[in-house]
Short mmCIF file of C-alpha atoms and ligand atoms in Angstrom, two decimals:
data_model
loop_
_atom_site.label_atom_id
_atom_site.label_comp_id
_atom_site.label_asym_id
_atom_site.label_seq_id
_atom_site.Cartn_x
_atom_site.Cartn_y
_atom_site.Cartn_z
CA UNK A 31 -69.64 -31.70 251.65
CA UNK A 32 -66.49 -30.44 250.42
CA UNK A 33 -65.47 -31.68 246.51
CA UNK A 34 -63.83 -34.61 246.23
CA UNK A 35 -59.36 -34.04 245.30
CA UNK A 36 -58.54 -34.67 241.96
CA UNK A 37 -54.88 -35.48 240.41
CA UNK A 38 -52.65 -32.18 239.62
CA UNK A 39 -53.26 -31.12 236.14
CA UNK A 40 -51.06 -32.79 233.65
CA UNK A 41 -50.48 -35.57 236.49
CA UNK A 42 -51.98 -38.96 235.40
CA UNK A 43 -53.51 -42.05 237.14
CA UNK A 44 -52.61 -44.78 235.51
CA UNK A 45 -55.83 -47.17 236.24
CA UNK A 46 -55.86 -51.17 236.35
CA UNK A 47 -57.79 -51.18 232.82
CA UNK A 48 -54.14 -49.40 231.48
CA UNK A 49 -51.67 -51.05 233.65
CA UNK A 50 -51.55 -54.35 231.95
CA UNK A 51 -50.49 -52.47 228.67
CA UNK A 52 -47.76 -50.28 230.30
CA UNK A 53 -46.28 -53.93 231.63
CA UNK A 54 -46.55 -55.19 228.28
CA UNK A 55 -44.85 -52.28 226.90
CA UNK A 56 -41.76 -52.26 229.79
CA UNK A 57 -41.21 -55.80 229.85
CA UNK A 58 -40.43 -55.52 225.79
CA UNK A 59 -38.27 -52.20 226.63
CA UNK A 60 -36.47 -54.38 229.41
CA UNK A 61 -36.16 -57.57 227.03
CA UNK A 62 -34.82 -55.57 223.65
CA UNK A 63 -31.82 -53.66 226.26
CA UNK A 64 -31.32 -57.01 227.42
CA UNK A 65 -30.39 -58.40 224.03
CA UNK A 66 -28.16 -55.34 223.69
CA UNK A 67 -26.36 -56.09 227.48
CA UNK A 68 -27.82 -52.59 228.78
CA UNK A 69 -28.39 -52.50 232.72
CA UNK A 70 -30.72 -50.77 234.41
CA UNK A 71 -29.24 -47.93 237.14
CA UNK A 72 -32.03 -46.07 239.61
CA UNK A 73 -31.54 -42.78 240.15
CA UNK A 74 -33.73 -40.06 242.62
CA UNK A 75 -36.02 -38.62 241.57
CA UNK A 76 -34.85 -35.14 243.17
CA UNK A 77 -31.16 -33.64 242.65
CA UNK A 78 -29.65 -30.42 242.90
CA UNK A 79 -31.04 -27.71 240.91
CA UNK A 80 -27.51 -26.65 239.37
CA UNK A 81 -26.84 -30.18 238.33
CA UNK A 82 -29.38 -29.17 235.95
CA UNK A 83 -28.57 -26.12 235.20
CA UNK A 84 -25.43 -26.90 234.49
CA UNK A 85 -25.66 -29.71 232.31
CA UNK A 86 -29.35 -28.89 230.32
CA UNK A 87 -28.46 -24.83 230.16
CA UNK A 88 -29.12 -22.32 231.77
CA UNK A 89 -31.49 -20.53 229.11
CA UNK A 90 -32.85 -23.67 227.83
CA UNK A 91 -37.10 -23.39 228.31
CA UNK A 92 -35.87 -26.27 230.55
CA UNK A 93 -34.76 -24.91 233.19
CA UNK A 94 -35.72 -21.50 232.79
CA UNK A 95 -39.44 -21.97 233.11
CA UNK A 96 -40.55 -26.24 233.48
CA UNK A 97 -38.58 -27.08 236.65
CA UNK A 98 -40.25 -27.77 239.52
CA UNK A 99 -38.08 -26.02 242.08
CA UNK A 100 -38.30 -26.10 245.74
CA UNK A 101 -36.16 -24.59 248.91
CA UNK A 102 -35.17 -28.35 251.15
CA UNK A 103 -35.46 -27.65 254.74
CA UNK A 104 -31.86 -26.40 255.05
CA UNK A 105 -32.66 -23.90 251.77
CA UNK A 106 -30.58 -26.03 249.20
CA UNK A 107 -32.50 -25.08 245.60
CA UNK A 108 -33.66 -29.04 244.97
CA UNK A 109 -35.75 -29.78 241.42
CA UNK A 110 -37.56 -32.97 240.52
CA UNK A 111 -35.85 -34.19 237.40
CA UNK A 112 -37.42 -33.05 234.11
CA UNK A 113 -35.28 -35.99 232.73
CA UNK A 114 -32.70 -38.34 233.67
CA UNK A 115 -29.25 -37.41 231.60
CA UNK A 116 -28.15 -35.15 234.12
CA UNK A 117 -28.82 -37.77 237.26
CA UNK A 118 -27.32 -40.63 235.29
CA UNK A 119 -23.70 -38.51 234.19
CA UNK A 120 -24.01 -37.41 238.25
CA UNK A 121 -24.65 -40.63 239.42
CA UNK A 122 -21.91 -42.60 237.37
CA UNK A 123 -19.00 -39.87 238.20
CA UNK A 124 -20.29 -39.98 242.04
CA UNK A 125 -19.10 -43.78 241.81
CA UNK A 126 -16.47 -44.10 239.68
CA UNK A 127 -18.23 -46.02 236.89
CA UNK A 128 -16.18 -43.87 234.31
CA UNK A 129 -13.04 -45.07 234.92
CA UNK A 130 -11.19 -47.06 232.08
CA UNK A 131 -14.42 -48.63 231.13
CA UNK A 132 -17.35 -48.40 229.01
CA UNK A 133 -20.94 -48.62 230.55
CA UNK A 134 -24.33 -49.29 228.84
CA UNK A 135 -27.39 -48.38 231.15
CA UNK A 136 -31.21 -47.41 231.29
CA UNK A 137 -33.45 -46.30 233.91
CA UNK A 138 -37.12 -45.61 233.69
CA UNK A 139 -39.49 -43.61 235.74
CA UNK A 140 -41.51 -40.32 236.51
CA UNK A 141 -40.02 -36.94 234.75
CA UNK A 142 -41.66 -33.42 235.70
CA UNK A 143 -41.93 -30.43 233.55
CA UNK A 144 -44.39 -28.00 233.97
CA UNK A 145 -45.77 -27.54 230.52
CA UNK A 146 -48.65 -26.78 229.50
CA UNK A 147 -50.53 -29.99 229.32
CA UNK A 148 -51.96 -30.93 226.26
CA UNK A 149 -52.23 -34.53 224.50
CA UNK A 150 -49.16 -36.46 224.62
CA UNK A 151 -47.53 -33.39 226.94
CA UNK A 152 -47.90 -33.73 230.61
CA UNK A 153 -46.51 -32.29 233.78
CA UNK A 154 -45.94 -35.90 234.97
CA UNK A 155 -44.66 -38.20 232.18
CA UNK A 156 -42.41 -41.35 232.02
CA UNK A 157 -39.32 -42.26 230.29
CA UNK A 158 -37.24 -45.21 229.38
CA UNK A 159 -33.73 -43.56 229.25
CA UNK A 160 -30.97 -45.43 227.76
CA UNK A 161 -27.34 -43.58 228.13
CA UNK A 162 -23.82 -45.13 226.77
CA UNK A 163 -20.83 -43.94 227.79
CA UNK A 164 -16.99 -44.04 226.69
CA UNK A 165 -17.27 -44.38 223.48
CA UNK A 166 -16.17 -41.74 220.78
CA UNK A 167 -17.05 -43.56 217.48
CA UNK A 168 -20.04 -43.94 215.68
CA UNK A 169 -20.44 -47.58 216.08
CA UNK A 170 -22.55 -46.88 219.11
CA UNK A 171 -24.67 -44.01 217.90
CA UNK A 172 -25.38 -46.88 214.66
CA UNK A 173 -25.93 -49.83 217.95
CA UNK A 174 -28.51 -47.31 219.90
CA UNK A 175 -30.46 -46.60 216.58
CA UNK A 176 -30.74 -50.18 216.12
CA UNK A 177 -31.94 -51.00 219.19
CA UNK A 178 -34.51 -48.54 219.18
CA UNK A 179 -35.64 -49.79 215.34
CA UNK A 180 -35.86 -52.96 217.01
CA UNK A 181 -37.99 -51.90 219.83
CA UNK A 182 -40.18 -50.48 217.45
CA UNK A 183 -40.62 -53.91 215.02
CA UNK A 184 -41.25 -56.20 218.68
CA UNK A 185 -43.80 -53.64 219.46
CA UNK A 186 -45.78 -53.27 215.98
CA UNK A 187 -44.46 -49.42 215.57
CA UNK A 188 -44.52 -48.55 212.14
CA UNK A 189 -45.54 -45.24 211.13
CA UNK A 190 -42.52 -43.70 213.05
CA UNK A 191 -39.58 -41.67 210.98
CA UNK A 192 -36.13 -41.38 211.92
CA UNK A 193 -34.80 -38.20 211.75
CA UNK A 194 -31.14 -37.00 211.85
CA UNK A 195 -28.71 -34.04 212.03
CA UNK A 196 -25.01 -33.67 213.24
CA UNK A 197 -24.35 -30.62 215.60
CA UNK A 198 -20.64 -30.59 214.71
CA UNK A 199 -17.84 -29.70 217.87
CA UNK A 200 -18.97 -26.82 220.20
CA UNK A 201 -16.19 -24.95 218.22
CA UNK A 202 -17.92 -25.69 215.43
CA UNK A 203 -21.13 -25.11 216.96
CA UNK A 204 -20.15 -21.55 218.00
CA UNK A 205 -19.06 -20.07 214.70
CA UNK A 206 -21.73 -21.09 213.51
CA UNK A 207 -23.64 -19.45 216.22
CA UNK A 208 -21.92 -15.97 215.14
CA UNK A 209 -22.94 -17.07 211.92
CA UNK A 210 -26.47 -17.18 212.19
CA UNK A 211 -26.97 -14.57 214.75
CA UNK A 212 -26.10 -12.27 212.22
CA UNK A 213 -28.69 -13.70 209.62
CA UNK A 214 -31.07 -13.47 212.41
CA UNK A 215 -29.86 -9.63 212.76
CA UNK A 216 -30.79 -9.21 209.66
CA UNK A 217 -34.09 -10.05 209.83
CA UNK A 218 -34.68 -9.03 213.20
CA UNK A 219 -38.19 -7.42 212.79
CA UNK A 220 -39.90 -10.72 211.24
CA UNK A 221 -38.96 -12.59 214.09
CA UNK A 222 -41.55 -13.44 216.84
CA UNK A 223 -41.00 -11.92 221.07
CA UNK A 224 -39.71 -15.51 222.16
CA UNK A 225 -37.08 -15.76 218.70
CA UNK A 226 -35.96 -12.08 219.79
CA UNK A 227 -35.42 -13.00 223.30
CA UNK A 228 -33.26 -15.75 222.41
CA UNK A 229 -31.30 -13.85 219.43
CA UNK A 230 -28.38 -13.50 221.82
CA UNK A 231 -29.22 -16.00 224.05
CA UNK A 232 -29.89 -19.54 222.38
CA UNK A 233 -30.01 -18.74 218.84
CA UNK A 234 -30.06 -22.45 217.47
CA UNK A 235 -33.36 -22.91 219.23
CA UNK A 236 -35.38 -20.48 216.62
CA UNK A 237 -34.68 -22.86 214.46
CA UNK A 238 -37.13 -25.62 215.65
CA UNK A 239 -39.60 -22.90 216.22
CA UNK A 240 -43.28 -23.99 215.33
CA UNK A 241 -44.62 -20.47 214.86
CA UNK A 242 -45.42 -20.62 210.92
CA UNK A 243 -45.37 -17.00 210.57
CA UNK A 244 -41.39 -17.82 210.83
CA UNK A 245 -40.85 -20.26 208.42
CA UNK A 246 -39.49 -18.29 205.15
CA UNK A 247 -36.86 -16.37 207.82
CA UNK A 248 -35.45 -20.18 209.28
CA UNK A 249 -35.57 -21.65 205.82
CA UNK A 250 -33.26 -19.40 204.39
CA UNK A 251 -31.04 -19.08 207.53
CA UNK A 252 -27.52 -20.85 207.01
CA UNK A 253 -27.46 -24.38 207.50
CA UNK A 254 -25.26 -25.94 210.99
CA UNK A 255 -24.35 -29.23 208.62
CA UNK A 256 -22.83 -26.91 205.64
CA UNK A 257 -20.49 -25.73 209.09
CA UNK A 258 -19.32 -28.84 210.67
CA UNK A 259 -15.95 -29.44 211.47
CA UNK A 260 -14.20 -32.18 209.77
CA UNK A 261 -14.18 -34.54 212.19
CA UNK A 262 -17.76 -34.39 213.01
CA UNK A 263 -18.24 -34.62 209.08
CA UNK A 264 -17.07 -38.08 209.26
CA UNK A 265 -18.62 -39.60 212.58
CA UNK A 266 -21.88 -37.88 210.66
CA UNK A 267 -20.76 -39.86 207.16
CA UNK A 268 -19.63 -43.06 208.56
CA UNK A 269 -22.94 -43.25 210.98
CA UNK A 270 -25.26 -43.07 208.06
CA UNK A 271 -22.84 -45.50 206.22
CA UNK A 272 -23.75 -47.90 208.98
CA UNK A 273 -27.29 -47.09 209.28
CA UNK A 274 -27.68 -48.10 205.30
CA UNK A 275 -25.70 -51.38 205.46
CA UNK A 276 -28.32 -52.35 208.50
CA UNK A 277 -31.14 -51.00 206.88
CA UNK A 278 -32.17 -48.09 208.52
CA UNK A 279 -33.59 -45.50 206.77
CA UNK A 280 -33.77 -42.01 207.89
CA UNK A 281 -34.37 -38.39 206.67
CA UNK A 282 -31.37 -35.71 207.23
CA UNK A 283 -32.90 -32.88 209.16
CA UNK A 284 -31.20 -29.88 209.37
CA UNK A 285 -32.86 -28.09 211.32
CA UNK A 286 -33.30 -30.52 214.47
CA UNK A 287 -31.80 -29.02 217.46
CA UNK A 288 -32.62 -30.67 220.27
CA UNK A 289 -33.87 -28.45 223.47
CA UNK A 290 -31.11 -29.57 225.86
CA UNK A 291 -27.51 -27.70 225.57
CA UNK A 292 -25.59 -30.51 226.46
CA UNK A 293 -25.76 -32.43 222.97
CA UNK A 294 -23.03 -32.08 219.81
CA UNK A 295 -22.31 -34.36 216.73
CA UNK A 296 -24.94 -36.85 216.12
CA UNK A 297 -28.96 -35.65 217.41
CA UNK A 298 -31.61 -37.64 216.11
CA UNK A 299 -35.47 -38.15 216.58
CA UNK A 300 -38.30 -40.70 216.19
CA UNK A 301 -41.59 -38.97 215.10
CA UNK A 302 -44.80 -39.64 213.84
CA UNK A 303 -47.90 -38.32 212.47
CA UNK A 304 -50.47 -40.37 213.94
CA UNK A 305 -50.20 -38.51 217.70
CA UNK A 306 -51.24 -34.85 216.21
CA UNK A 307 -49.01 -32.19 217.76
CA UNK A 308 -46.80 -34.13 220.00
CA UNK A 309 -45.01 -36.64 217.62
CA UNK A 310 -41.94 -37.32 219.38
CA UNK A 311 -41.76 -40.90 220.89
CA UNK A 312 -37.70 -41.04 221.64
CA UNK A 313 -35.19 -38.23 221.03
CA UNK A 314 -31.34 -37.86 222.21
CA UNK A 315 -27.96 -37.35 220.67
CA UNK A 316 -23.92 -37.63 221.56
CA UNK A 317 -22.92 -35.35 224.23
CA UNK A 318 -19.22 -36.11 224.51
CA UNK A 319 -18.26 -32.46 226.69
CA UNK A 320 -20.99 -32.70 229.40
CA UNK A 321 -19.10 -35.69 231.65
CA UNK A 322 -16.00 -33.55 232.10
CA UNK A 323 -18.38 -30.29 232.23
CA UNK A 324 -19.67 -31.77 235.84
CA UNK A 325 -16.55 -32.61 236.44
CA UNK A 326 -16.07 -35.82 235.42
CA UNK A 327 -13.38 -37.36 233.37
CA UNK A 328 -13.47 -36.62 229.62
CA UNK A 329 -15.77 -39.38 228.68
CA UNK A 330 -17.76 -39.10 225.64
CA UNK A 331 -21.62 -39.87 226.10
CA UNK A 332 -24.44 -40.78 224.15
CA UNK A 333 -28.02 -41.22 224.69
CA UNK A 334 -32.02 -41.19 224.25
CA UNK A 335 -35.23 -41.40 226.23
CA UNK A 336 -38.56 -42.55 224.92
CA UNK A 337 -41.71 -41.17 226.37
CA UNK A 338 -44.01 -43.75 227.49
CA UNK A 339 -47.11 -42.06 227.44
CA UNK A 340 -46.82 -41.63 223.43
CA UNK A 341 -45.86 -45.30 222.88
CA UNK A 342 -48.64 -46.46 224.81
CA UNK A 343 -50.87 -43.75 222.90
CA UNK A 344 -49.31 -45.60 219.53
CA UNK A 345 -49.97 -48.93 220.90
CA UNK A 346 -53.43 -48.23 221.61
CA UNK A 347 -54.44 -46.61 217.88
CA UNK A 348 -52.90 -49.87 216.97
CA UNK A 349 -55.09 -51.95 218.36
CA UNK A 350 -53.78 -52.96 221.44
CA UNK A 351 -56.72 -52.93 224.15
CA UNK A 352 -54.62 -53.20 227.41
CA UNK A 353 -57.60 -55.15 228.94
CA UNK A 354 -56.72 -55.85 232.18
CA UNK A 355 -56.39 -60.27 232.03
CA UNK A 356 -59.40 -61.80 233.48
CA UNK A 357 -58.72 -64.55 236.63
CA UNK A 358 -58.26 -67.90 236.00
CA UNK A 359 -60.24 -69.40 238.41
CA UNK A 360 -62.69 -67.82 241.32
CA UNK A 361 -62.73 -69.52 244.06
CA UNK A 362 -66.49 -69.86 245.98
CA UNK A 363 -66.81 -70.70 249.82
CA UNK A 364 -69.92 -71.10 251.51
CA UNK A 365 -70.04 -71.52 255.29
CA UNK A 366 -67.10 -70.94 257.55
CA UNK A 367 -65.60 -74.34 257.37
CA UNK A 368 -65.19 -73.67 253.80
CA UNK A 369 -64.00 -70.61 254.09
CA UNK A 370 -60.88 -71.74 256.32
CA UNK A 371 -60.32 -74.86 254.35
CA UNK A 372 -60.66 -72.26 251.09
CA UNK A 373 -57.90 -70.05 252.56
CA UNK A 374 -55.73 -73.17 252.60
CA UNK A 375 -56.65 -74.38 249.36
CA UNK A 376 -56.08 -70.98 247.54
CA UNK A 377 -52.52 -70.69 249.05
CA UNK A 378 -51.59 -74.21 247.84
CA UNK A 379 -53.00 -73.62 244.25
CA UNK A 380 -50.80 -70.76 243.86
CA UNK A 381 -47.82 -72.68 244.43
CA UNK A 382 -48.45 -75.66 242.38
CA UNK A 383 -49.79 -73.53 239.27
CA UNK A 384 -49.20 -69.71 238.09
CA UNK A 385 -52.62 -69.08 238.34
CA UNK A 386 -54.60 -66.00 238.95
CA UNK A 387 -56.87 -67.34 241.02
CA UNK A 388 -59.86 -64.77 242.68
CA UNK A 389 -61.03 -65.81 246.58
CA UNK A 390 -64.27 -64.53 247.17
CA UNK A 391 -64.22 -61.96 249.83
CA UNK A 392 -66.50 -60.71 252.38
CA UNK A 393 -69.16 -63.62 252.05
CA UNK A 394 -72.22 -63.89 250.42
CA UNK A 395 -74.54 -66.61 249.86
CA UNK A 396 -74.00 -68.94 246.93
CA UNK A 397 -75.47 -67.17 244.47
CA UNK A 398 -74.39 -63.47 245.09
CA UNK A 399 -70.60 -65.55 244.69
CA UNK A 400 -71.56 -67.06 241.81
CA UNK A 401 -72.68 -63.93 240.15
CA UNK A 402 -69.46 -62.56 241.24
CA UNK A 403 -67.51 -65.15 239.76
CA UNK A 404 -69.71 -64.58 236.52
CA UNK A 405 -68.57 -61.16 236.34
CA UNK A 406 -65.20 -61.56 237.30
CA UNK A 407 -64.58 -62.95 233.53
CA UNK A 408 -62.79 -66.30 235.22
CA UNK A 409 -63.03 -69.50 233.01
CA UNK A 410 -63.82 -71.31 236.02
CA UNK A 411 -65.30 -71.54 239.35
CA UNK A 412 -63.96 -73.46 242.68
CA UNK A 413 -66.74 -74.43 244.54
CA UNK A 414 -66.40 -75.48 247.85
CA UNK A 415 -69.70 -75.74 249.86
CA UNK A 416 -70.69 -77.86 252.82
CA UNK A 417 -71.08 -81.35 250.69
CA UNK A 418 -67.32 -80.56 249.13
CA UNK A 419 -66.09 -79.91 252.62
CA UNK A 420 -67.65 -82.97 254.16
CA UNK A 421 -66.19 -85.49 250.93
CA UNK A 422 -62.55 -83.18 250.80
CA UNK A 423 -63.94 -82.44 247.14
CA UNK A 424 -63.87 -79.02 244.87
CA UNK A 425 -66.80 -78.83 242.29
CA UNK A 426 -64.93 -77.01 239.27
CA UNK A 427 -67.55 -75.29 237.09
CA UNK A 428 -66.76 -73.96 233.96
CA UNK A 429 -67.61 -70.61 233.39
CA UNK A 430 -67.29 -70.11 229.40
CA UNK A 431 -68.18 -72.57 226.48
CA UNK A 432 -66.16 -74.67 225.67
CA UNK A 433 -64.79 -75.31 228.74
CA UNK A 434 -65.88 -78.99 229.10
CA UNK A 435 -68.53 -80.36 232.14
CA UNK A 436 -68.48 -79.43 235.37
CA UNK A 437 -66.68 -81.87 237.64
CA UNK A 438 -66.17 -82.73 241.41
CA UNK A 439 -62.19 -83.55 242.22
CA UNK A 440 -60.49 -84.20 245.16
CA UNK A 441 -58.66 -81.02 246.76
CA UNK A 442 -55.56 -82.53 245.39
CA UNK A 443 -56.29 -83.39 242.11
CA UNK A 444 -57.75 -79.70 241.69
CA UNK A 445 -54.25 -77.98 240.49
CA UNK A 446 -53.51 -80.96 237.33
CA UNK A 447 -57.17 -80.54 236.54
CA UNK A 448 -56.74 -76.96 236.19
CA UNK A 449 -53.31 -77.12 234.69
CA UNK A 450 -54.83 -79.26 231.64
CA UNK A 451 -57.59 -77.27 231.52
CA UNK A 452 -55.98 -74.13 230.60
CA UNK A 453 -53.47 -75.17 228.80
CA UNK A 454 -55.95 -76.53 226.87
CA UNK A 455 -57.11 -73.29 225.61
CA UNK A 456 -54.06 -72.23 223.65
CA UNK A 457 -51.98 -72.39 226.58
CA UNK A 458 -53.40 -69.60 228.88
CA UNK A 459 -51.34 -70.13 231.77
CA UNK A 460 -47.88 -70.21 230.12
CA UNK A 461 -49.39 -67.30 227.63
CA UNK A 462 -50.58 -65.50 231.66
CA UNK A 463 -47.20 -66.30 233.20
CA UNK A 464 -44.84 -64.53 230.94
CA UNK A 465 -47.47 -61.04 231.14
P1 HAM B 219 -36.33 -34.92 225.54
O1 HAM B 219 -36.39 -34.72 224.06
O2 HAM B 219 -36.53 -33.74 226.38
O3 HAM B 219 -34.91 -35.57 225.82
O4 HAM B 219 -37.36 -36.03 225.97
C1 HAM B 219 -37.33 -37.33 225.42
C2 HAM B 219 -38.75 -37.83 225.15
O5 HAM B 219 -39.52 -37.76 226.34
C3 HAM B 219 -39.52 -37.00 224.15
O6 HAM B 219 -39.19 -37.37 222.84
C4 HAM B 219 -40.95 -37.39 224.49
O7 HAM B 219 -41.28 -38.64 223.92
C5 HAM B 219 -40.89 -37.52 226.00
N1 HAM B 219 -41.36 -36.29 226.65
C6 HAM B 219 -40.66 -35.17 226.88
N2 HAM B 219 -41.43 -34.23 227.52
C7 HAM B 219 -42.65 -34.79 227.66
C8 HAM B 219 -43.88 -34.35 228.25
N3 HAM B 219 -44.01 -33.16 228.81
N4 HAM B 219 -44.95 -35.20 228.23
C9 HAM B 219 -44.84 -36.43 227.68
N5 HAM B 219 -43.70 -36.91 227.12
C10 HAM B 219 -42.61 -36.10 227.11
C11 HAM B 219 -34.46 -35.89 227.06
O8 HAM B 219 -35.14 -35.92 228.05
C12 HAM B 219 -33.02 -36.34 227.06
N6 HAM B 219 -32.62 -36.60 228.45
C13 HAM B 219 -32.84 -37.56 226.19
C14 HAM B 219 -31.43 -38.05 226.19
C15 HAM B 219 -30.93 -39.06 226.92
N7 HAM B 219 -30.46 -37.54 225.48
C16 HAM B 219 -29.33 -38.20 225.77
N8 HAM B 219 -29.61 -39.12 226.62
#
C-alpha cells in the first residue's frame, strides 16, 4: 500500500479540537473593528506577480525568494499573496473607493510565504489585515494603535510590547540611505554574505538583522530618527503625544524597519517574549506614496496585519483550551418509526431553541446509542423508543449530575423543558449561541 498524503510542510490543518478557539478569536477581531466602524473587503487570493513587486520591492526577501509564483495558462506570472496590502490598495483603486473619501477596512484569510517553517512561521498562515486610507495625520495611526490595545485587553493579551519608529519621507529616507551605506562601507568586512548583498541593495534591512555576530557594527551605525525630515518629526511627536494622553505605552525602536518597501513615517510592532523566536503578533506602518505608486490617486495609507497563528499560540499558553463545545442534547431512536418521527422532531427542536442537538446516526441498538450519547459529552439524552412513539412522548435523561430526574414529556413540551433546563446551568444556551 502506498503511504498515506500528508499536508505541505509549513501548511496546517486546523482540526475541530482548534476550530472553536480560532472562532472565538475572529468573532472578537470582527466585534473590536466593529466598534471602530471598519468593514470587511475580500480580496483573491491570487494577483499579479508585479502588483507585488511593485508595491512590497523588488529586493525585499519578499518577493525575491517567499513568493509562490506560477505561469496561468496564458503565461501571465500569477503569485498567491504573501499578504494582503498590495490586493487591498489594488482592489480599492480598481473601484474607485479612493475618491474624495476616507475608507476603513479589514480582510482576513490564508497568506503564503515560503519560509522556512519553524514555530510560529509557516508557509500557510492567516492574517487579520486592517488598512485605512485618506488620511495624512496622526490621529489615525493613534485610532489603529488603540484598537489593536483594545483587541489585546478583550482577548487577555498582556505580555505584548509596543514598539515604535518613524521612517521619515522617502527623501528623507534616502539620504539617509547614502548615509549609512557609507558607515556600512566602512565596515564592510564585519558584515555577514546576506548584509553584503544588500549593502547597495536594501541597506535599511541590515539593520533588523538577527545575526549577533553583527550587533556592535548596527549599534553604532547612524540612527534613521536623528535624520527625519521635519514634518515627519512632528506626525512622529504628536502620535506619541496621543498615545500618552490614551495610555499607551510603548518603547521607541530605532532600529525597526519593517521588511516591506512600501512603508514611511510611522512603523510600529507588537511583540512578545512568551512565543520564543517568532514574537511578532501584528506589525504595519503609514505608507502614504504606495496608492499613487500603483497608480492610484495620492492617497495616504496606513495599516497592520496580525498573524493568527501567534495569537492563538498566546491564547493557548494562557489558558484558553479551545475545547471543541460538547452537544446539548443527543437524540436516541430505536426502531424505524422512531427514527422518522426523530428526523421530524430534531428539525423542529432546532427551530424553537439554538441548540446543538446530536441525532444518532447509522442505528444501533439502545445501548450502543446510549453509550454514544455518553461519550458525546451532551447534558442530555432524547429518547424516543417504541413506548415514546406509541404515547407521542420523549424520555429526556440527564446525562451529568446535577441535571435533575429523568422525565417523559410530550414531543411538544420537549423544547421549554430543554430551554429551562439549560438555562438553568448558567445559561448554556445563550452562553452556546453567541460562540
Ligand atoms: P508582516 O510584518 O509581513 O506585514 O506580517 C504581519 C504579521 O503576520 C506578522 O507580524 C506575523 O504576526 C504574521 N506573519 C507574517 N509571516 C508569517 C509566517 N510566515 N507565519 C506566521 N505568521 C506570519 C504585512 O504583511 C503587512 N501587509 C502589514 C500591513 C498592513 N502593513 C500595512 N498594512
Amino acid at each position: 500500500m502506498s503511504k498515506p498524503f500528508q499536508a505541505i510542510r509549513g501548511m496546517n490543518d486546523i482540526l475541530p479540537s482548534e476550530s472553536a478557539l480560532w472562532q472565538g478569536l475572529e468573532a472578537t477581531v470582527r466585534e473590536v473593528l466593529a466598534a471602530y466602524d471598519y468593514h470587511e473587503i475580500r480580496l483573491p487570493i491570487v494577483e499579479r506577480t508585479e502588483l507585488f513587486a511593485r508595491s512590497i520591492g523588488e529586493v525585499t526577501d519578499i518577493v525575491e525568494k517567499e513568493m509562490y509564483t506560477f505561469a496561468d495558462r496564458n503565461d501571465e506570472s500569477l503569485s498567491l499573496r504573501p499578504e494582503g496590502t498590495a490586493g487591498c490598495v489594488r482592489a480599492c483603486i480598481e473601484h474607485g473607493l479612493l475618491h474624495h473619501q476616507t475608507q476603513r477596512l479589514w480582510y482576513a484569510g490564508p497568506m503564503f510565504r515560503y519560509e522556512k517553517p519553524q514555530k510560529g512561521r509557516y508557509r500557510q498562515f492567516h492574517q487579520v489585515g486592517v488598512e485605512a486610507y485618506g488620511m495624512a495625520g496622526p490621529d489615525i495611526d493613534a485610532e489603529l494603535i488603540c484598537l489593536t490595545a483594545r483587541l489585546w485587553r478583550r482577548l487577555g493579551i498582556r505580555e505584548v510590547t509596543l514598539q515604535l519608529n518613524s521612517l521619515g519621507s522617502s527623501a528623507a529616507r534616502a539620504a539617509y540611505r547614502e548615509r549609512l551605506v557609507a558607515y556600512f562601507e566602512t565596515r564592510r568586512t564585519e558584515l555577514d554574505e546576506d548584509s553584503q548583498r544588500r549593502l547597495h541593495t536594501n541597506p535599511l534591512r541590515i539593520l533588523d538583522t538577527r545575526n549577533p555576530a553583527m550587533r556592535g557594527v548596527v549599534a553604532e551605525a547612524p540612527v534613521l530618527l536623528d535624520h527625519l525630515d521635519t514634518e515627519s518629526q512632528i506626525h512622529f511627536a504628536e502620535l506619541r503625544a496621543l498615545l500618552d494622553s490614551a495610555g499607551i505605552t510603548y518603547e521607541i525602536n530605532p532600529r525597526l524597519v519593517r521588511g516591506l518597501d512600501y512603508y514611511c513615517k510611522t512603523v510600529f510592532e507588537w511583540v512578545t517574549d512568551t512565543l520564543g523566536a517568532q514574537g511578532t503578533i501584528c506589525a504595519g506602518g503609514r505608507y502614504d506614496g504606495l496608492i499613487e505608486q500603483l497608480s492610484g490617486p495620492a492617497v495616504p495609507g496606513i495599516g497592520f496585519a496580525m498573524g493568527l497563528e501567534r495569537l492563538v499560540a498566546m491564547l493557548v499558553a494562557a489558558g484558553y483550551s479551545g475545547a471543541d463545545p460538547n452537544p446539548h442534547a443527543y437524540l436516541i431512536m430505536v426502531g424505524d418509526a422512531a427514527q422518522r418521527q426523530g428526523l421530524v422532531l430534531a428539525e423542529q427542536l432546532r427551530e424553537q431553541l439554538p441548540l446543538r442537538l446530536r441525532m444518532n446516526c447509522g442505528g444501533g441498538g439502545f445501548k450502543a446509542q446510549f453509550r454514544r450519547a455518553d461519550y458525546s459529552g451532551a447534558r442530555f439524552a432524547l429518547i424516543l423508543g417504541e413506548d415514546e412513539i406509541k404515547a407521542g412522548t420523549v424520555a429526556i435523561k440527564p446525562l451529568r449530575e446535577t441535571q435533575g430526574e429523568q422525565v417523559t414529556l410530550s414531543q411538544d413540551q420537549v423544547a421549554a423543558h430543554l430551554r429551562m433546563a439549560l438555562n438553568s446551568t448558567p445559561s448554556v444556551l445563550e452562553r452556546d449561541a453567541r460562540g
